[in-house]
Amino acid sequence: MRFRRTPEPTGYRPTEAEVEDAAARLNAGSGHAAYDLAAHSGDRRQETALRILSHCVEEGGQ
């Protein structure tokens, strides 16, 4: 059995500023920015969602 690498994701990878903005809005109670950014990310939506949530955790712990 051969190991086959999956192709590189083709979706949009948001900048740190976009992720931080979406996380700040999510912390303020609005999930629309986070949802829209993740939906726009295509193949990278799961990665984007985790990046947003990680920023929420960091901000919440301060």
Coordinates of C-alpha atoms in Angstrom, one line a residue, residues 16-55:
E16 CA -4.0 37.4 11.2
A17 CA -5.8 40.8 11.2
E18 CA -9.0 39.2 9.7
V19 CA -8.9 36.4 12.2
E20 CA -8.3 38.7 15.2
D21 CA -11.2 40.9 14.0
A22 CA -13.6 37.9 13.7
A23 CA -12.5 36.7 17.1
A24 CA -13.1 40.1 18.7
R25 CA -16.6 40.2 17.2
L26 CA -17.3 36.6 18.3
N27 CA -16.2 37.6 21.9
A28 CA -18.6 40.5 21.7
G29 CA -21.5 38.2 20.9
S30 CA -21.7 38.3 17.1
G31 CA -20.9 35.1 15.2
H32 CA -21.6 36.6 11.7
A33 CA -18.0 37.7 11.0
A34 CA -16.5 34.4 12.1
Y35 CA -19.1 32.4 10.1
D36 CA -18.6 34.5 7.0
L37 CA -14.8 34.3 7.2
A38 CA -14.9 30.6 7.7
A39 CA -17.3 30.1 4.8
H40 CA -15.1 32.3 2.5
S41 CA -12.1 30.1 3.3
G42 CA -13.3 27.1 1.2
D43 CA -11.1 24.1 1.8
R44 CA -9.4 25.9 4.8
R45 CA -12.7 26.6 6.7
Q46 CA -11.9 24.1 9.5
E47 CA -8.4 25.6 9.9
T48 CA -9.9 29.1 9.9
A49 CA -12.5 28.3 12.5
L50 CA -9.8 26.8 14.8
R51 CA -7.6 29.9 14.3
I52 CA -10.6 32.2 15.3
L53 CA -11.4 30.1 18.3
S54 CA -7.8 30.0 19.5
H55 CA -7.8 33.8 19.4

